Coordinates of C-alpha atoms in Angstrom, one line a residue:
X1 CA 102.4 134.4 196.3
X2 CA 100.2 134.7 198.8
X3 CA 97.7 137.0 197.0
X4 CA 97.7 134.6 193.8
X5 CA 96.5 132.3 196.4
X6 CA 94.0 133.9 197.9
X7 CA 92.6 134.7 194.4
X8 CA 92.6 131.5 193.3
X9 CA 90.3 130.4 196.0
X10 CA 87.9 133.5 195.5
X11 CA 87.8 132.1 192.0
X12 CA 87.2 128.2 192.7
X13 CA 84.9 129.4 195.0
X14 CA 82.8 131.7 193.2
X15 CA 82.9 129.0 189.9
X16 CA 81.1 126.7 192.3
X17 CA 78.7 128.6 193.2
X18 CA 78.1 130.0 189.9
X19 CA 77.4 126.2 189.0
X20 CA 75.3 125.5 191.9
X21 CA 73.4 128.6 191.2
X22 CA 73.2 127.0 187.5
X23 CA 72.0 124.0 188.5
X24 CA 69.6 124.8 191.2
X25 CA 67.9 127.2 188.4
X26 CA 67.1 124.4 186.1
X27 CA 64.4 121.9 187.4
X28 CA 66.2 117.6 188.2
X29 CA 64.9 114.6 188.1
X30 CA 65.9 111.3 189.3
X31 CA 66.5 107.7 187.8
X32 CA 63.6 105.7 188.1
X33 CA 63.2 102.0 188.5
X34 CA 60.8 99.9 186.6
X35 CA 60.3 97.6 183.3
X36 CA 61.8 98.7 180.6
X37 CA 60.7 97.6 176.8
X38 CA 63.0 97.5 174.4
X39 CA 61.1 98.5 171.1
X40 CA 61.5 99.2 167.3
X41 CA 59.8 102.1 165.7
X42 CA 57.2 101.7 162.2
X43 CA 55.3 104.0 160.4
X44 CA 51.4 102.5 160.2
X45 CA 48.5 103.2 157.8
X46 CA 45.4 101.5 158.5
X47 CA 43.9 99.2 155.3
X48 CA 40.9 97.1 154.8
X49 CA 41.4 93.4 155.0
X50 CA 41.8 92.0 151.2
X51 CA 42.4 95.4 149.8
X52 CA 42.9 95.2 146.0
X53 CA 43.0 96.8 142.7
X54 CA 40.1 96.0 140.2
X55 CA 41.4 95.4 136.5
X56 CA 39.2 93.9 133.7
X57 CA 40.3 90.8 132.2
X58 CA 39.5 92.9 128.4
X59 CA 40.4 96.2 127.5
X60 CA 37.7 98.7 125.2
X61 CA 36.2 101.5 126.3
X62 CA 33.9 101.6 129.5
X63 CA 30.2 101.1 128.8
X64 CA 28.6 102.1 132.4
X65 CA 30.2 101.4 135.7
X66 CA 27.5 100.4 138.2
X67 CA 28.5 101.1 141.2
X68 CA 29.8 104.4 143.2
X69 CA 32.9 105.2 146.1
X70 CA 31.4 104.0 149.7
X71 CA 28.8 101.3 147.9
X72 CA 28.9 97.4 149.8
X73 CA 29.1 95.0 147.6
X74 CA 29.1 91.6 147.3
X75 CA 31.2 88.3 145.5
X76 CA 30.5 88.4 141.8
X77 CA 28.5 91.3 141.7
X78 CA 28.8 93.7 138.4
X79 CA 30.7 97.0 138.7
X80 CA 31.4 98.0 135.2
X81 CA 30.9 96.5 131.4
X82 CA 33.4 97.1 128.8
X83 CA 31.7 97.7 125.0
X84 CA 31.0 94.3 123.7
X85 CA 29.3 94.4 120.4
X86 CA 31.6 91.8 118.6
X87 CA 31.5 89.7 121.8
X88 CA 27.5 89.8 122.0
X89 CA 27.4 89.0 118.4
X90 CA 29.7 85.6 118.8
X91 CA 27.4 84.9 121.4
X92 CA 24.4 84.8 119.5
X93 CA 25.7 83.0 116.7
X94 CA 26.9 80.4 119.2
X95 CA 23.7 79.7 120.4
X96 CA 22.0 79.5 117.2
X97 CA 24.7 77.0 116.2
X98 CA 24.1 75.1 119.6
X99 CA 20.4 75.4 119.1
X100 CA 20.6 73.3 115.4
X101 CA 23.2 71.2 116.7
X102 CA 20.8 69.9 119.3
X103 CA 18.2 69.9 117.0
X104 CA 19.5 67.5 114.9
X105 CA 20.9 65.4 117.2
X106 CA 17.9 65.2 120.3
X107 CA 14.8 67.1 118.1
X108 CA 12.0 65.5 116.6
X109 CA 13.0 66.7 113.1
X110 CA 16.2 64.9 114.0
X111 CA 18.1 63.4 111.2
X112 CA 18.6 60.0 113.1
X113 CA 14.8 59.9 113.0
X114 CA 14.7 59.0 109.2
X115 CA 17.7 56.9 109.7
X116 CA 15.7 55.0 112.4
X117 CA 12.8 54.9 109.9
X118 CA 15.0 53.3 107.2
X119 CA 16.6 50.6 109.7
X120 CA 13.1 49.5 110.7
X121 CA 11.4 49.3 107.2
X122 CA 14.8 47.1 106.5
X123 CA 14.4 45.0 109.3
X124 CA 10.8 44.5 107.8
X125 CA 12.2 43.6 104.7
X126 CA 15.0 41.6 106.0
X127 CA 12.3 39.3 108.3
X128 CA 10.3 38.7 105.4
X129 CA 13.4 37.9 103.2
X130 CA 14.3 35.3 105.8
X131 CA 11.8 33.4 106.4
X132 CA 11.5 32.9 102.3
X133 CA 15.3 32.0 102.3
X134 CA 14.6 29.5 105.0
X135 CA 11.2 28.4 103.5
X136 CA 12.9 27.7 99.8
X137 CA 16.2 26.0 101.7
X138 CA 14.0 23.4 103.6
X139 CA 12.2 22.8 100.5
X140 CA 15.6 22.7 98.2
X141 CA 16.8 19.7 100.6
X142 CA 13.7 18.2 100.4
X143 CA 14.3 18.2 96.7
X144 CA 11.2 20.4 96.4
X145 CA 11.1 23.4 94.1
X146 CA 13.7 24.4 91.6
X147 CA 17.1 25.5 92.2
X148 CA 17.0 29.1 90.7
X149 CA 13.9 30.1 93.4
X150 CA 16.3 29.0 96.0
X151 CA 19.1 30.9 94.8
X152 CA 17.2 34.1 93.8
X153 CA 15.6 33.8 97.8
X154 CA 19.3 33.2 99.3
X155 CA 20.2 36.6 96.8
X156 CA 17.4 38.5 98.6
X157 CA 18.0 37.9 101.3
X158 CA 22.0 38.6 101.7
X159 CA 21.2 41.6 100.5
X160 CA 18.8 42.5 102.8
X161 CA 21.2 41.6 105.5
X162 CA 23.7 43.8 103.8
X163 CA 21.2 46.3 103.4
X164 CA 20.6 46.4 107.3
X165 CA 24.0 45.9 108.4
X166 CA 25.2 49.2 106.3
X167 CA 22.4 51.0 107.8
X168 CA 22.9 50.5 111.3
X169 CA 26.4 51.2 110.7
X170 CA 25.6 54.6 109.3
X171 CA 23.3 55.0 112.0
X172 CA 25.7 54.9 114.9
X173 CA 28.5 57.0 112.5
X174 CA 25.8 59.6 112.0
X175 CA 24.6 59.5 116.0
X176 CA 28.9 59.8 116.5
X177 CA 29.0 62.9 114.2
X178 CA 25.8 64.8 115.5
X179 CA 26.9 64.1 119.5
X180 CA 30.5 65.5 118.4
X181 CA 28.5 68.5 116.4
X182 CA 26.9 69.0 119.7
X183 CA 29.4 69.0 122.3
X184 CA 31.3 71.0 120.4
X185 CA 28.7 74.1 119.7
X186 CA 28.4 73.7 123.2
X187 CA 32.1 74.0 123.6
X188 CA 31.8 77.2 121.5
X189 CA 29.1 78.5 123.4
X190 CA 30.5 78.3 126.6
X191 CA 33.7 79.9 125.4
X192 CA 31.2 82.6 123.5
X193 CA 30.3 83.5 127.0
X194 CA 33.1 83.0 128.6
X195 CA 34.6 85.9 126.7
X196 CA 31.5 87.7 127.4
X197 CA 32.1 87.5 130.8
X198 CA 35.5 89.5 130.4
X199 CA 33.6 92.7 129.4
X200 CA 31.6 92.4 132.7
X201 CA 34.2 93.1 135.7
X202 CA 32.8 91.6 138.7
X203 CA 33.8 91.9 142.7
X204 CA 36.1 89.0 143.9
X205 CA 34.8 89.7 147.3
X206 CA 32.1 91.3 149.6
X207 CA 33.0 94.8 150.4
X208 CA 33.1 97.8 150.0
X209 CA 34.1 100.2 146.9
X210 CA 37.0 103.1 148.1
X211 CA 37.7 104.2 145.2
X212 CA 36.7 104.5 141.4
X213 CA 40.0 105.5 139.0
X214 CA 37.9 105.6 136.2
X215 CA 34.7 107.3 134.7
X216 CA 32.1 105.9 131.5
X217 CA 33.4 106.7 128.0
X218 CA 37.3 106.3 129.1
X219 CA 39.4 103.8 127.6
X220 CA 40.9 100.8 130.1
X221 CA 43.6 99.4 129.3
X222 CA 45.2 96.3 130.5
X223 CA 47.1 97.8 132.9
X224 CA 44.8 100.5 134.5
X225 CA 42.6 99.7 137.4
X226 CA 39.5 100.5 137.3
X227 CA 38.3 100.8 141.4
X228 CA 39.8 100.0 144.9
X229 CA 37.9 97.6 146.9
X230 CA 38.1 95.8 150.3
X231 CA 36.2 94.7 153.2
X232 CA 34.0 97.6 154.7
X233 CA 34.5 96.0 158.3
X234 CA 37.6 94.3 158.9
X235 CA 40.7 96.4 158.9
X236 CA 44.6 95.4 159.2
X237 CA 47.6 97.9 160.0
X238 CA 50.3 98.1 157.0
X239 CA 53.6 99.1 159.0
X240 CA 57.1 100.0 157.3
X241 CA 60.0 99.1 159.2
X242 CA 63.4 100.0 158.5
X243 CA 65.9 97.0 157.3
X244 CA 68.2 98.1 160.4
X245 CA 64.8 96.9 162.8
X246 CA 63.9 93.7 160.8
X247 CA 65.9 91.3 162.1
X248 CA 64.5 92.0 165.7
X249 CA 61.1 91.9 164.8
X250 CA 58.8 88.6 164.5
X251 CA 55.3 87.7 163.8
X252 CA 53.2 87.2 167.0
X253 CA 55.2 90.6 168.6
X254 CA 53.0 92.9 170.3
X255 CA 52.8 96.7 169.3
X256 CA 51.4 99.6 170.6
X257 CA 49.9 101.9 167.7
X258 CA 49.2 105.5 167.8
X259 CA 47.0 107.7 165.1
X260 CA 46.4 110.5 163.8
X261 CA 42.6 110.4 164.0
X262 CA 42.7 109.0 168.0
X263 CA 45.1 111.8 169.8
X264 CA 46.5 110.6 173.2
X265 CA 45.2 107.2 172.6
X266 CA 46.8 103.8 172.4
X267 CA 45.7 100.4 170.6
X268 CA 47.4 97.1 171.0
X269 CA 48.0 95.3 168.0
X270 CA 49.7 91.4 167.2
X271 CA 52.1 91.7 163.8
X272 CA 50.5 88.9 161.9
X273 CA 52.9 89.2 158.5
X274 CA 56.5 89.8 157.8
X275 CA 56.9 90.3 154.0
X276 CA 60.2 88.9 152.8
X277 CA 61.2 91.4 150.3
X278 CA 62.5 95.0 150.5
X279 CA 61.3 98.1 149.5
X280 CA 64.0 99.4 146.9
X281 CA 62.7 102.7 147.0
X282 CA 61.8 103.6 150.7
X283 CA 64.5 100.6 152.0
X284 CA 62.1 99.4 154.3
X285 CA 59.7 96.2 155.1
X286 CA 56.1 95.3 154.9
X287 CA 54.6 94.3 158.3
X288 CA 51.4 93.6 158.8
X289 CA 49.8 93.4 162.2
X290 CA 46.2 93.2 163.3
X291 CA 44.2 95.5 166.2
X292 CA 44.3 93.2 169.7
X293 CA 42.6 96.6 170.9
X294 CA 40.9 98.6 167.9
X295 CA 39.6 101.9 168.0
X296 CA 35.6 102.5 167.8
X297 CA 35.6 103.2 164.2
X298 CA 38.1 102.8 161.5
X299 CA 38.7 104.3 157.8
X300 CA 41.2 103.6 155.2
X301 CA 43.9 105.5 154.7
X302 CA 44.4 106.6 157.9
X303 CA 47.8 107.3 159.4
X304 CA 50.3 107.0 162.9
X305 CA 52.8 105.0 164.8
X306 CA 53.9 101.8 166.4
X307 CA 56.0 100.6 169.1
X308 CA 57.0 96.9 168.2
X309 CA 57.7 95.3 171.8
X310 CA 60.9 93.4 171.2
X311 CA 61.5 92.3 174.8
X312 CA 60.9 93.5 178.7
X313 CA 63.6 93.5 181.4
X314 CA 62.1 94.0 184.7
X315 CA 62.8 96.2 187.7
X316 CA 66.0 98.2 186.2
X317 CA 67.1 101.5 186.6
X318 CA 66.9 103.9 183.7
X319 CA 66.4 107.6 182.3
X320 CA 64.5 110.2 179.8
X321 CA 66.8 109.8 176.7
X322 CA 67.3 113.4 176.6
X323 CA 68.8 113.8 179.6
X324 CA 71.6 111.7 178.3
X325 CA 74.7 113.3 176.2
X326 CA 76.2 112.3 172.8
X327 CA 79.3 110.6 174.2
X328 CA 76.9 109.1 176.8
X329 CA 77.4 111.5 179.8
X330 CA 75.3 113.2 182.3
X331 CA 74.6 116.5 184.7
X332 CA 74.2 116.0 188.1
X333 CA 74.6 118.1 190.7
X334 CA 78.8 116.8 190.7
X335 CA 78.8 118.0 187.5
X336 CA 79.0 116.0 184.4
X337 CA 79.5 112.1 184.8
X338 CA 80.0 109.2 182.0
X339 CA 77.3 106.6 182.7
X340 CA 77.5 102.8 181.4
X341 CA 74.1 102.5 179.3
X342 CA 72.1 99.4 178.5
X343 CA 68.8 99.0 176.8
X344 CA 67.5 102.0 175.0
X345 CA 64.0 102.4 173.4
X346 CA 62.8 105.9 171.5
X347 CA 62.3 107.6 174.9
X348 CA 64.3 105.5 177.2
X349 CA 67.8 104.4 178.2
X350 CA 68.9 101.5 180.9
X351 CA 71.9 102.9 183.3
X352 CA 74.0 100.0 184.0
X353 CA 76.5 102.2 186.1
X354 CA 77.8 105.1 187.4
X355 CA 73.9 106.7 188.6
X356 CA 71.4 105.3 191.7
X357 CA 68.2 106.3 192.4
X358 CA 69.5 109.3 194.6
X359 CA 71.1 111.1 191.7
X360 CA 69.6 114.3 190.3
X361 CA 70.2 114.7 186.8
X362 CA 69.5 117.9 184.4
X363 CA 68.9 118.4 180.7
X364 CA 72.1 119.2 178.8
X365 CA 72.1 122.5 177.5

């Protein structure tokens, strides 16, 4: 009894130090106390500010396109025509209508100018069939002059009245008719060039051309795009964030950004945009955020990471991640211990209990 005793000790013993030869090969740390941000994770791709697709309001086949990947650009400016042969053709009939249409109506070969000519040599006619109307009624009651040159002078003169009274009245219809005729080959010429101007696709903004998708001689349809544009110096960050993280994030959050092109270096951004719908296919939101900090120069398309600051609690005790197990235990020099945890981030976890700042932890095997 005494010798399974004795080795039982020689075991204990040897098992600790085997352990505290373990431990003191492998290199501890201790909990440290400071702030500790509680963050959500996002993919990020850098886009220029008013990025868009460039579609033409007609489909045909592409004349020329005037412009190539990397040109600025600027509101309204022509990058491609579409073939418009019918659509130049309406035009010019359109303004040869408009041109006759103001002809008659404004020019000096105007009809209104021989209608104006008839009223005048009426109202001629008319003054001089007056004042023999009136000149043969004063004499008729005076009892002067027979009745039949007074009637024949009161005939004349009602249908001179008549006479100019029917052509005014035409006058004003026919001024009516050529205005309308007018207004309305205008009409049609304005909508002649209207639909002229959906064979020229034109730049909604001043930029900067990324991308053409097309070439000269292909067909564009409705539903193809023909370039990529946006601004060439403004730049916004395009994050997706998971719909487990979406609730904790709001506009006016601050995030620290990582990329690709700027190893080792970090830029503060502000998210600026929430978009309300999910992504069906990646299961994820839009957020968009703009730099606070940016980098010195910027290109589309490039790629990295954010940190979304959800909130700060100050001066509390915490730990690498790693060094902390699955079933949220860890090694210390007593062996392994079940800690209470708090606030975690990607690299970071809050110990509520269980460590102090004299503990020295290791990484789990």
């Amino acid at each position: 009894m005494r010798i399974w005793s004795s080795l039982f000790t020689i075991l204990l013993v040897l098992g600790i130090v085997l352990f505290g030869s373990c431990s003191s090969g492998k290199e501890g740390i201790r909990p440290e106390t400071s702030d500790l941000i509680e963050s959500v994770y996002a993919s990020v791709q850098v886009e220029p500010e008013g990025y868009y697709k460039v579609f033409a309001a007609s489909t045909g086949i592409i004349r020329s396109i005037h412009v190539k990947e990397g040109d600025t650009v600027a509101t309204g400016e022509v990058l491609a025509t579409i073939d418009s042969d019918r659509a130049d053709l309406q035009k010019s009939d359109a303004i040869i209508q408009a041109e006759l249409a103001r002809e008659n109506y404004q020019g000096k070969a105007a009809v209104l100018s021989s209608l104006e000519n008839e009223i005048a040599s009426l109202e001629k006619q008319f003054s001089l069939d007056s004042t023999n109307f009136f000149r043969q009624k004063r004499l008729w009651e005076q009892k002067i002059g027979s009745k039949s040159d007074f009637e024949q002078a009161e005939l004349r003169y009602d249908r001179s009245l008549n006479s100019l009274d029917r052509a005014r009245k035409n006058f004003i219809q026919k001024k009516n008719e050529l205005e309308s005729n007018y207004r309305r080959a205008l009409l049609a010429l304005d909508r002649a060039e209207t639909s002229l101007d959906e064979f020229s696709i034109t730049s909604r903004m001043d930029g900067m051309v990324y991308s053409i998708l097309k070439e000269e001689g292909e067909s564009l349809g409705s539903m193809e795009a023909l370039a990529q544009l946006g601004s060439s110096t403004d730049f916004i960050l395009k994050m997706s964030i998971d719909e487990v993280d979406i609730a904790r994030v709001e506009v006016g959050q601050q995030a620290y950004i990582t990329l690709d092109a700027y190893p080792g270096e970090v830029f503060q951004a502000e998210l600026s945009r929430i978009d309300p719908m999910k992504d069906e296919r990646t299961q994820t939101f839009e957020v968009e955020a703009r730099f606070i900090t940016p980098p010195p120069r910027l290109y589309a398309g490039l790629t990295g990471e954010a940190n979304i600051t959800i909130r700060t609690i100050e001066d509390v005790l915490h730990i690498p991640l790693a060094y902390l197990t699955a079933d949220d235990k860890v090694i210390t020099d007593e062996g392994e211990i079940e800690v209470e945890i708090g606030l975690r981030n990607l690299d970071r976890v809050q110990i509520l209990s269980g460590l102090d700042s004299t503990s020295t932890l290791y990484l789990p095997d």
